[in-house]
Amino acid sequence: MLEVKDLHVTVEGSEILKGLSLTIKAGEVHALMGPNGAGKSTLSAVIAGKDGYEVTQGSITFEGQDVLEMEIEERAQAGLLLGFQYPVEIPGVKNIYLLKAALNAQRAARGEAEIAAPEFLKLIKDQLAFMKMDGSFLQRAVNQGFSGGEKKRNEILQMLVLQPKLAMLDEIDSGLDIDAMRVVAEGINSLRAADRGILLVTHYQRLLDFVVPDKVHVLVDGRIVKSGDAQLAHELEARGYEWVLEESAA
Amino acid sequence: MNSDVQRFLDRLTERSAQRDASQGPEPTWIAARRQAGAARFEALGFPNRRVEAWKYTDVRAIASGDFQLATDAEFSPATTATLTLPVEAHRLTFVDGVFSASLSQLDDLPQGVQLLPLSQALEDNHEAVGGPLGRLTGVEFSSFSALNTAFMEEGAVLRLAPGSVVDKPIILQFLSRANDAPVMSHPRILVEAGSRSEATLIEHHIGEDTAANFTNLVEEIILDRGAILTHYKLQEAPLADLHVASIHVEQGRDSRFTSFNLNLGGGLVRNDLVTELNGQGAEATFNGLFYGQGRQHVDNHTLANHNAPRTFSNENYKGILDDRAHGVFNGKVVVKRDSQQIEGFQSNANLLLSDRAHIDAKPELEIYADDVKCSHGTTTGQLDEEAVFALRTRGIDEQTARGLLTLAFAGEVLEQVTLDVISERVELAVAGKLPERFNLAGLVETAVALGEE
């Protein structure tokens, strides 16, 4: 599904990713972990198409398509969706506008007709209820005045409505209390499907107690230095990142 | 005297001769004001950019124009139907300034409400018009008010008896025709709202796409004690129309004036909105939205004069400018000596959608009292690129993303609009001005449907 090969990325002249390779297959949940400054957020930013990141080497393909050649919106329409670590506040744009415009953009890209209003409303209401969000969220401006937890829930809500093929969640667990964490985790778990890949980028192992990954990768200094299963996350939690560094240096 | 001024004066002479021949001499007070208007206009000439109030607005397109005066009000009823605001209303329609009885709707006016074309009001009782008319906007106000006074013939008179409440909105509809030769009109509007009366007045300017006429409007609004008036100016004039207007309001004790100044059309637009807060407890709210594209020029000058203690003004103007459009915002709040316990707030924000769009914004405060709460501020910026990116990462194409954000910017003003027929129309107009492939109509409807559940 997603294939990242030998990716080198430079930000403002300094190299952040230094030959990162990663393959995610449909049905898998991957966790990308690593110390601060390792380049975790850079990977998802590059895949989403954020400005300011220069790919100097390597490739990213998604279902055989060259991601780096696609417009930002084309990536999302193809099913690559990023959940932000810091969701942007968009004053004046109601959540309902965002959701409907996004859903219809996706449908248009697939050659489908716009969603009918009653069908849309039902879909939205079901997902809102699942995320334990009040209906008034829809009429509020995107993320404006939302608490940290509300913003993250909103990111998951968007995922649930848009049903991406690959969901990338960048530090979705930061700033969440335990109750919000559970709701967000339930949302992520409900996204798990045989035809969908999920990439969790996280600093801590905490989220992984709720969403058990199939694969865990440790990113250090722009490269994946170790991969394993869920057990690896526990080991990192217990021992920190130092030993991985030493091991990889050896 | 310059030839531009002379051309307008010649037209006035012709017009007066015609009128005298067909209708006989006018009442002396009208003839005298006309003369005063002409003399003042002759002395001032058209404003040039050395005049502070016109520093950013070049009126040469008006001055150099050769405008006729329309002599009939013929307009296709079918076209009118597509232009008219679809709302049940009391309505006066003017075509190039000429009153059209057939396109007006004056049945079932409530008790105590008089709504009639100026010509009719003058015919009925010219002295009753002569008293208030010109008291707020004299020939001194500007070259254009002088010119209006010299030419004034038609317009509207609205009188609300004390305590009368008009449920349906009152619409003054000004249609601009695509004529062989451009025409000018000088509508004159007089509103006298008795104590505790209440009404909504909509001034709607619209016309045929290829029209290129000049409208020079003067409106005087007198609000007696406790009167409440909501005033909409929906300016959707054709893009080659030239539009100059002044609205002057006088507010008695505890009166409330709410203005929505919504400017979408016109090639050259200048609005002056002035309120005199003369009675304690009087309150004025100025909401404004202007959207300029192409080479449109939109100039809004507002002034709130706090002449009495415990008076309130609140202003929020938003401008959106694209292409090479030029906007001007000048908002002034003046607090007279001994006018204590005043609140005057003013905010102006502008969004520039293109590198070549331009805004000149100037908020002004003049305070001669000490117990006042006043603030003002103006900001100008572009769309938030981070927000554009965030929307695109959800699959929304760039143009739509920019459109959504632009509409959001206008939303803050539109949310205050209580008449759905207007907010939806402006919302769609703003959305419609955005690039192609942009369909917000469906979104707006969905949001409305959700709200209704």
XYZ file of C-alpha atoms in Angstrom:
703
model
C 0.000 0.000 0.000
C 2.560 2.592 1.139
C 6.159 2.201 0.181
C 8.789 4.629 1.381
C 12.232 3.922 -0.031
C 15.517 5.443 1.066
C 13.884 8.787 1.776
C 16.148 11.764 2.334
C 14.486 15.024 3.324
C 16.023 18.398 3.962
C 14.420 21.224 5.889
C 15.998 24.646 5.559
C 19.263 23.134 4.438
C 19.661 20.501 7.121
C 18.975 16.866 6.479
C 16.266 15.453 8.732
C 15.473 12.124 7.122
C 18.526 10.212 6.041
C 17.438 7.182 4.114
C 14.175 6.114 5.686
C 12.462 3.040 4.311
C 9.071 1.773 5.396
C 6.440 -0.498 3.908
C 2.864 -0.586 5.148
C 0.485 -3.226 3.843
C -3.289 -3.119 3.895
C -4.706 -4.315 7.196
C -1.629 -3.387 9.202
C -1.201 -0.926 12.033
C 2.294 0.493 12.300
C 3.691 2.592 15.083
C 6.599 4.895 14.391
C 8.364 5.816 17.590
C 11.476 7.707 18.412
C 13.014 10.413 20.510
C 12.317 14.083 19.904
C 14.001 15.436 16.824
C 14.325 12.043 15.167
C 12.199 13.144 12.197
C 8.896 11.451 13.085
C 6.708 14.388 12.161
C 8.771 15.094 9.083
C 7.762 11.792 7.544
C 4.031 12.420 7.842
C 4.431 16.055 6.756
C 6.243 14.988 3.605
C 3.648 12.342 2.831
C 0.858 14.918 3.313
C 2.667 17.418 1.104
C 3.541 20.244 3.452
C 5.650 23.091 2.074
C 9.227 23.538 3.148
C 10.351 19.926 2.952
C 12.740 19.067 0.187
C 13.066 15.468 -0.888
C 16.625 15.054 -2.095
C 16.597 11.315 -2.614
C 14.301 8.327 -2.456
C 10.656 7.762 -3.246
C 7.202 7.446 -1.772
C 4.602 5.389 -3.587
C 1.034 4.766 -2.584
C -0.764 1.979 -4.387
C 1.788 2.289 -7.146
C 1.371 6.053 -7.557
C 4.248 8.461 -7.037
C 3.029 10.458 -4.049
C 5.585 13.213 -4.482
C 4.125 14.023 -7.886
C 0.595 14.425 -6.517
C -1.074 17.640 -5.382
C -1.861 17.857 -1.683
C -5.566 17.348 -2.272
C -4.967 14.497 -4.710
C -3.158 12.596 -1.988
C -6.127 12.940 0.301
C -8.555 12.069 -2.489
C -6.515 8.935 -3.183
C -7.054 7.924 0.429
C -3.932 9.183 2.208
C -5.066 11.162 5.192
C -3.035 12.883 7.869
C -4.279 13.597 11.358
C -2.376 16.581 12.690
C -0.434 16.821 15.896
C -1.575 20.423 16.134
C -4.879 20.678 14.283
C -5.218 24.080 12.674
C -7.957 26.421 13.796
C -9.990 27.641 10.861
C -12.124 30.565 12.013
C -15.475 30.862 10.326
C -15.396 27.531 8.491
C -17.972 25.328 10.098
C -17.075 21.707 10.702
C -20.058 20.678 8.667
C -18.741 22.632 5.663
C -15.348 21.027 5.966
C -16.739 17.511 6.276
C -19.134 17.811 3.404
C -16.692 19.563 1.083
C -14.037 16.965 1.893
C -16.353 14.022 1.429
C -17.664 15.341 -1.855
C -14.167 16.105 -3.117
C -13.268 12.489 -2.470
C -16.411 11.236 -4.183
C -15.865 13.527 -7.157
C -12.317 12.198 -7.511
C -13.768 8.680 -7.678
C -16.346 9.800 -10.203
C -19.214 9.482 -7.759
C -22.083 11.912 -7.324
C -22.313 14.260 -4.362
C -23.691 12.686 -1.259
C -27.390 13.311 -0.647
C -28.122 15.544 2.330
C -30.126 12.993 4.382
C -27.491 10.306 3.866
C -24.772 12.749 4.849
C -26.588 13.853 7.963
C -27.100 10.279 9.099
C -23.457 9.411 8.523
C -22.300 12.449 10.459
C -24.617 11.904 13.354
C -23.588 8.272 13.775
C -19.907 9.134 13.802
C -20.424 12.067 16.149
C -22.176 9.804 18.594
C -19.373 7.273 18.304
C -16.801 9.938 19.133
C -18.986 11.162 21.993
C -19.200 14.572 20.381
C -22.157 16.885 20.654
C -24.110 17.888 17.526
C -23.182 21.503 18.127
C -19.634 20.663 17.024
C -20.835 20.701 13.453
C -21.903 24.314 13.606
C -18.719 25.432 15.309
C -15.757 26.695 13.355
C -13.143 24.024 12.758
C -11.083 23.613 15.930
C -11.720 27.175 17.037
C -11.901 27.345 20.792
C -11.673 23.556 20.992
C -9.771 22.030 23.883
C -6.766 19.882 23.018
C -8.863 16.749 23.422
C -11.679 18.095 21.279
C -9.262 18.918 18.494
C -7.894 15.393 18.463
C -11.351 13.884 18.533
C -12.211 16.091 15.623
C -9.268 14.693 13.657
C -10.538 11.173 14.269
C -14.069 12.218 13.377
C -12.770 13.406 10.018
C -11.071 10.039 9.524
C -14.267 8.192 10.354
C -16.247 10.250 7.875
C -13.652 10.172 5.108
C -12.611 6.523 5.583
C -9.088 6.816 4.216
C -7.126 3.865 2.856
C -4.131 4.913 4.884
C -4.610 6.936 8.040
C -1.524 8.659 9.393
C -1.925 9.990 12.895
C 0.804 12.327 14.042
C 1.101 12.349 17.838
C -2.636 12.005 18.134
C -2.113 11.064 21.802
C -0.366 14.259 22.844
C -2.332 16.454 25.171
C -5.043 13.893 25.863
C -6.335 12.934 29.267
C -7.118 9.302 29.865
C -10.813 9.546 28.971
C -10.161 11.394 25.734
C -7.397 8.868 25.024
C -9.897 6.023 25.293
C -12.369 7.692 22.942
C -9.647 8.495 20.429
C -8.278 4.953 20.694
C -11.725 3.465 20.135
C -12.030 5.643 17.075
C -8.698 4.405 15.760
C -9.573 0.789 16.509
C -12.818 1.158 14.624
C -10.765 2.283 11.640
C -8.849 -0.980 11.646
C -9.861 -2.953 8.600
C -8.425 -5.512 6.230
C -8.226 -2.963 3.445
C -6.802 -0.108 5.471
C -3.380 0.750 6.765
C -2.745 2.891 9.825
C 0.434 4.683 10.790
C 0.670 5.967 14.335
C 3.456 8.404 14.996
C 4.013 8.663 18.704
C 6.544 9.501 21.319
C 5.049 7.420 24.091
C 3.903 3.876 24.382
C 0.707 4.868 26.246
C -1.572 4.969 23.186
C -0.281 1.565 22.142
C -1.906 -0.004 25.219
C -5.225 0.850 23.613
C -4.322 0.420 19.981
C -2.039 -2.568 19.686
C 0.167 -2.207 16.605
C 1.244 -5.006 14.311
C 4.621 -3.426 13.790
C 6.708 -0.967 15.750
C 9.582 1.007 14.223
C 12.146 3.051 16.022
C 13.233 6.173 14.213
C 16.532 7.624 15.284
C 18.367 10.416 13.539
C 16.404 10.173 10.333
C 16.565 6.415 9.885
C 14.612 3.423 11.113
C 17.095 1.602 13.259
C 14.932 -1.157 14.660
C 11.616 -2.791 13.891
C 9.636 -5.289 15.858
C 6.184 -6.122 17.161
C 4.138 -4.553 19.957
C 6.591 -5.910 22.481
C 9.217 -3.486 21.235
C 7.089 -0.555 22.333
C 6.995 -1.889 25.879
C 10.700 -2.345 25.857
C 11.182 1.245 24.743
C 8.881 2.415 27.473
C 10.865 0.483 30.061
C 14.364 1.186 28.814
C 14.123 4.439 26.854
C 15.745 4.961 23.469
C 19.405 4.892 24.515
C 19.922 1.176 24.161
C 18.518 1.183 20.635
C 20.944 3.914 19.750
C 23.844 1.978 21.175
C 22.718 -1.204 19.515
C 22.439 0.473 16.134
C 25.804 2.144 16.541
C 27.429 -1.148 17.356
C -15.163 76.875 -14.457
C -14.158 73.572 -15.861
C -16.028 71.984 -18.693
C -17.004 68.917 -16.670
C -18.903 71.024 -14.184
C -20.405 73.066 -16.994
C -21.705 69.950 -18.709
C -23.636 68.941 -15.594
C -24.957 72.476 -15.132
C -26.074 72.617 -18.752
C -27.992 69.421 -18.253
C -29.612 70.962 -15.195
C -30.660 74.030 -17.148
C -32.176 71.842 -19.866
C -33.982 69.772 -17.313
C -35.416 72.772 -15.464
C -36.658 74.293 -18.713
C -38.361 71.015 -19.651
C -39.957 70.695 -16.258
C -41.200 74.256 -16.133
C -42.680 73.835 -19.593
C -44.503 70.631 -18.743
C -45.389 71.083 -15.083
C -45.311 74.816 -14.499
C -43.120 76.494 -11.885
C -42.027 74.580 -8.803
C -42.730 75.646 -5.235
C -40.287 78.399 -4.374
C -38.447 76.458 -1.649
C -37.572 73.703 -4.115
C -36.397 76.163 -6.734
C -34.308 77.940 -4.105
C -32.650 74.735 -2.909
C -31.993 73.671 -6.438
C -30.293 76.954 -7.054
C -28.280 76.683 -3.839
C -27.255 73.156 -4.829
C -26.175 74.277 -8.276
C -24.249 77.239 -6.883
C -22.486 75.084 -4.339
C -21.640 72.441 -6.912
C -20.325 75.115 -9.236
C -18.157 76.552 -6.482
C -16.787 73.193 -5.310
C -16.500 71.395 -8.607
C -15.907 67.665 -8.452
C -13.658 66.666 -5.572
C -10.066 66.000 -6.497
C -7.589 63.962 -4.570
C -6.237 66.936 -2.706
C -9.500 66.983 -0.785
C -8.813 64.831 2.266
C -12.135 62.994 2.200
C -11.529 62.024 -1.417
C -7.833 61.365 -1.226
C -8.128 57.740 -2.286
C -11.091 57.980 -4.614
C -10.748 59.330 -8.084
C -14.097 60.516 -9.467
C -12.906 61.449 -12.933
C -14.960 58.602 -14.386
C -18.020 60.480 -13.130
C -16.828 63.996 -13.876
C -15.892 63.207 -17.436
C -19.131 61.338 -18.114
C -21.904 62.705 -20.263
C -25.039 61.515 -18.552
C -28.598 61.971 -19.728
C -31.610 61.888 -17.447
C -33.983 58.984 -17.911
C -37.487 59.917 -18.974
C -39.318 56.638 -18.527
C -39.286 53.610 -16.266
C -39.747 50.849 -18.792
C -38.227 47.628 -17.640
C -39.042 44.063 -18.499
C -41.164 42.540 -15.742
C -39.510 39.181 -16.414
C -36.037 40.637 -15.876
C -37.268 42.500 -12.831
C -38.508 39.233 -11.381
C -35.016 37.757 -11.607
C -33.470 40.797 -9.924
C -35.974 41.497 -7.177
C -35.283 40.151 -3.705
C -37.576 37.157 -3.263
C -39.271 38.249 -0.096
C -42.702 39.513 0.756
C -42.282 43.223 1.129
C -43.647 46.689 0.609
C -41.747 47.868 -2.407
C -40.995 50.990 -4.390
C -39.160 50.446 -7.659
C -37.177 53.013 -9.594
C -35.729 52.493 -13.030
C -32.763 54.755 -13.665
C -34.238 56.937 -10.960
C -37.732 57.100 -12.460
C -40.542 55.680 -10.360
C -42.312 52.631 -11.745
C -45.785 52.161 -10.318
C -46.226 48.838 -12.094
C -43.080 47.343 -10.554
C -43.968 48.587 -7.090
C -46.013 46.965 -4.384
C -47.795 49.424 -2.155
C -50.926 47.535 -1.176
C -51.773 46.737 2.410
C -49.419 49.175 4.089
C -50.086 48.963 7.801
C -51.925 51.722 9.629
C -49.742 54.705 10.360
C -47.246 53.969 7.607
C -46.753 56.190 4.611
C -44.520 54.998 1.818
C -44.588 56.952 -1.384
C -42.433 58.214 -4.203
C -40.990 61.650 -3.535
C -42.831 63.147 -6.513
C -46.113 61.993 -5.023
C -45.217 63.277 -1.561
C -44.395 66.667 -3.032
C -47.614 66.754 -4.956
C -49.649 65.783 -1.895
C -48.053 68.262 0.463
C -44.755 69.766 -0.536
C -44.432 71.801 2.634
C -44.463 68.673 4.766
C -41.469 67.449 2.759
C -39.699 70.788 2.669
C -39.327 70.980 6.444
C -37.169 67.934 7.103
C -35.621 67.498 3.677
C -32.094 68.816 3.504
C -31.827 69.374 7.226
C -29.336 66.544 7.726
C -27.637 66.524 4.365
C -27.285 70.035 3.118
C -25.553 71.218 0.003
C -22.455 71.794 2.133
C -21.859 68.130 2.776
C -20.153 67.395 -0.525
C -20.131 68.248 -4.204
C -22.322 65.244 -4.721
C -24.911 66.243 -2.133
C -25.001 69.659 -3.787
C -25.442 68.033 -7.190
C -28.178 65.813 -5.818
C -29.992 68.809 -4.388
C -29.764 70.609 -7.711
C -31.233 67.668 -9.595
C -33.523 66.008 -7.043
C -36.909 65.018 -8.431
C -37.651 61.515 -7.420
C -36.975 59.192 -4.562
C -38.894 57.926 -1.595
C -40.581 59.227 1.488
C -41.246 56.891 4.380
C -43.160 58.120 7.398
C -43.852 55.948 10.398
C -46.411 57.209 12.878
C -45.462 56.914 16.552
C -45.732 53.332 17.748
C -46.268 51.843 14.314
C -44.510 48.580 13.602
C -43.963 47.352 10.068
C -43.521 43.596 9.971
C -42.633 43.141 6.344
C -39.454 44.748 5.107
C -39.757 47.897 3.030
C -37.698 47.700 -0.128
C -36.506 50.582 -2.228
C -35.383 48.918 -5.408
C -33.174 50.813 -7.846
C -32.798 49.217 -11.246
C -30.091 50.285 -13.639
C -30.774 49.779 -17.346
C -28.384 49.016 -20.167
C -29.069 52.197 -22.129
C -27.643 53.343 -25.439
C -26.290 56.394 -23.664
C -25.484 56.395 -19.954
C -27.910 58.128 -17.625
C -27.662 59.605 -14.175
C -30.137 59.710 -11.361
C -30.201 61.644 -8.112
C -32.559 59.785 -5.809
C -33.559 61.521 -2.620
C -34.827 59.501 0.299
C -36.439 60.823 3.429
C -37.320 58.623 6.385
C -39.165 59.968 9.404
C -39.654 57.351 12.078
C -41.946 58.423 14.893
C -41.304 57.539 18.497
C -41.182 53.800 19.236
C -41.898 52.930 15.636
C -40.083 49.980 14.165
C -39.222 48.953 10.607
C -36.703 47.321 8.313
C -35.692 49.274 5.244
C -33.795 47.692 2.381
C -32.160 49.809 -0.264
C -31.389 47.489 -3.142
C -29.305 48.528 -6.141
C -29.146 46.161 -9.054
C -29.560 46.178 -12.824
C -28.770 44.785 -16.221
C -25.231 43.440 -16.534
C -24.074 45.835 -19.204
C -25.553 48.982 -17.684
C -23.130 51.861 -17.111
C -25.064 54.570 -15.289
C -24.356 57.026 -12.529
C -26.407 57.053 -9.331
C -25.997 59.881 -6.853
C -28.189 59.197 -3.869
C -28.877 61.171 -0.721
C -30.799 59.653 2.136
C -31.876 61.329 5.348
C -33.205 59.296 8.239
C -34.737 60.855 11.313
C -35.360 58.558 14.251
C -37.522 59.942 16.990
C -37.365 58.808 20.588
C -37.206 55.007 20.895
C -37.551 54.376 17.164
C -35.883 51.244 15.827
C -34.731 51.029 12.242
C -32.734 48.291 10.587
C -31.289 49.552 7.369
C -29.868 47.332 4.663
C -28.027 48.673 1.736
C -27.539 45.841 -0.705
C -25.458 47.244 -3.498
C -25.325 44.795 -6.404
C -25.136 47.380 -9.159
C -23.749 46.358 -12.558
C -19.956 46.438 -12.682
C -19.770 49.507 -14.908
C -22.171 51.527 -12.744
C -20.893 54.530 -10.841
C -22.417 54.911 -7.432
C -22.162 57.699 -4.887
C -24.415 57.776 -1.854
C -24.691 59.436 1.489
C -26.871 58.302 4.317
C -27.337 60.708 7.164
C -29.085 59.582 10.342
C -30.323 61.607 13.265
C -31.021 59.620 16.393
C -33.223 60.734 19.246
C -33.226 59.386 22.752
C -33.102 55.568 23.060
C -33.390 55.096 19.325
C -31.621 52.218 17.651
C -30.173 52.263 14.180
C -28.619 49.147 12.697
C -26.974 49.416 9.317
C -25.851 46.656 6.997
C -23.833 48.162 4.227
C -23.244 45.326 1.787
C -21.371 46.255 -1.353
C -20.797 43.687 -4.040
C -21.326 45.574 -7.284
C -20.511 48.838 -8.991
C -17.327 49.940 -10.750
C -16.805 53.027 -8.648
C -18.583 53.168 -5.299
C -18.484 55.757 -2.573
C -20.694 55.530 0.488
C -20.872 58.035 3.298
C -22.729 56.901 6.379
C -23.136 59.418 9.165
C -25.115 59.213 12.360
C -25.825 61.970 14.826
C -26.382 60.390 18.230
C -28.335 63.245 19.709
C -30.337 61.644 22.505
C -29.205 59.716 25.557
C -29.415 55.967 25.114
C -29.225 56.188 21.337
C -27.368 53.312 19.772
C -25.929 52.822 16.294
C -24.504 49.642 14.828
C -22.658 49.771 11.526
C -22.025 46.451 9.840
C -20.250 46.500 6.525
C -19.028 44.080 3.934
C -17.463 44.949 0.624
C -16.127 42.653 -2.050
C -14.173 44.095 -4.940
C -12.869 42.320 -8.001
C -11.428 43.281 -11.355
C -10.849 47.002 -11.155
C -13.709 47.793 -8.807
C -13.191 50.679 -6.434
C -15.197 50.667 -3.207
C -14.919 53.493 -0.698
C -16.802 53.491 2.604
C -16.642 56.497 4.880
C -18.491 56.255 8.171
C -18.894 58.738 10.967
C -20.541 58.409 14.368
C -21.041 61.700 16.150
C -21.636 61.180 19.845
C -23.385 64.461 20.576
C -25.066 63.364 23.800
C -24.003 61.453 26.907
C -24.653 57.708 27.180
C -24.703 57.051 23.470
C -23.289 53.957 21.837
C -21.774 53.084 18.504
C -20.393 49.817 17.297
C -18.849 49.265 13.920
C -17.576 46.188 12.135
C -16.490 46.462 8.509
C -14.912 43.739 6.458
C -13.420 44.083 3.029
C -12.423 41.431 0.521
C -10.411 42.569 -2.456
C -9.231 40.534 -5.395
C -7.474 41.237 -8.699
C -6.749 44.957 -8.950
C -9.645 46.067 -6.801
C -9.133 49.034 -4.542
C -10.907 49.497 -1.233
C -11.087 52.461 1.086
C -12.305 52.366 4.642
C -12.467 55.477 6.742
C -14.312 55.143 10.017
C -14.519 58.018 12.406
C -15.928 58.303 15.895
C -16.287 61.756 17.397
C -17.179 62.299 21.033
C -18.253 65.851 21.766
C -17.269 67.729 24.887
C -19.452 66.743 27.873
C -20.704 63.648 26.108
C -19.826 61.337 28.979
C -20.304 57.610 29.397
C -19.866 56.922 25.733
C -19.068 53.609 24.185
C -17.698 53.636 20.691
C -16.145 50.565 19.170
C -14.822 50.136 15.712
C -13.201 47.301 13.886
C -12.133 46.887 10.300
C -10.513 43.838 8.758
C -9.516 43.399 5.157
C -8.575 40.396 3.144
C -6.446 40.801 0.055
C -6.769 37.885 -2.330
C -4.303 39.191 -4.874
C -0.962 40.975 -4.825
C -2.384 43.839 -6.819
C -5.458 44.414 -4.690
C -5.151 47.418 -2.445
C -6.800 48.885 0.637
C -6.485 52.262 2.282
C -7.863 51.937 5.778
C -8.017 54.696 8.306
C -9.819 54.524 11.630
C -10.127 57.815 13.462
C -11.127 58.747 16.975
C -11.733 62.273 18.157
C -12.586 62.437 21.818
C -13.329 65.603 23.749
C -14.795 63.974 26.871
C -13.065 61.904 29.551
C -15.506 59.220 30.649
C -15.559 57.189 27.477
C -14.883 53.654 26.354
C -13.637 53.667 22.807
C -11.501 51.407 20.719
C -10.617 51.011 17.129
C -8.485 48.804 15.021
C -7.841 47.777 11.480
C -6.079 44.762 10.087
C -5.242 43.702 6.579
C -3.952 40.345 5.545
C -4.046 37.412 3.225
C -5.639 34.045 3.701
C -4.001 31.892 6.329
C -1.838 29.507 4.292
C -1.796 26.981 7.097
C -5.556 26.820 6.965
C -5.450 26.442 3.180
C -3.039 23.537 3.628
C -5.166 21.944 6.341
C -8.220 22.005 4.075
C -6.283 20.610 1.131
C -5.057 17.706 3.227
C -8.720 16.771 3.518
C -9.009 16.481 -0.252
C -10.484 19.910 -0.820
C -8.938 21.515 -3.868
C -7.041 24.724 -3.444
C -9.621 27.002 -5.047
C -12.413 25.632 -2.925
C -10.241 25.863 0.167
C -9.570 29.509 -0.550
C -13.247 30.012 -1.237
C -14.305 28.462 2.031
C -11.876 30.643 3.928
C -13.002 33.762 2.097
C -16.599 33.014 2.866
C -15.630 32.396 6.452
C -14.083 35.829 6.586
C -17.323 37.408 5.384
C -19.287 35.194 7.744
C -18.683 37.307 10.801
C -20.679 40.149 9.306
C -23.266 37.940 7.637
C -24.000 36.147 10.901
C -25.426 39.393 12.205
C -27.903 39.608 9.354
C -31.314 38.564 10.573
C -33.007 38.515 7.176
C -32.190 35.146 5.625
C -33.058 36.372 2.154
C -30.158 38.805 2.426
C -27.571 36.716 4.246
C -28.079 33.772 1.916
C -27.971 35.983 -1.152
C -24.769 37.684 -0.094
C -23.227 34.407 1.008
C -23.971 32.906 -2.373
C -22.808 36.049 -4.132
C -19.489 35.914 -2.296
C -19.240 32.193 -3.056
C -20.267 32.853 -6.653
C -17.545 35.422 -7.068
C -15.036 32.793 -6.169
C -13.388 30.769 -8.891
C -15.205 28.080 -10.809
C -15.750 24.554 -9.536
C -16.825 26.119 -6.345
C -20.155 24.922 -5.176
C -21.038 26.143 -1.779
C -24.733 26.250 -2.482
C -25.101 22.652 -1.409
C -23.087 23.277 1.706
C -25.070 26.294 2.728
C -28.282 24.337 2.264
C -26.991 21.465 4.357
C -25.983 23.789 7.131
C -29.411 25.384 7.019
C -31.076 21.952 7.072
C -29.047 20.964 10.089
C -29.903 24.153 11.849
C -33.567 23.515 11.321
C -33.615 20.097 12.908
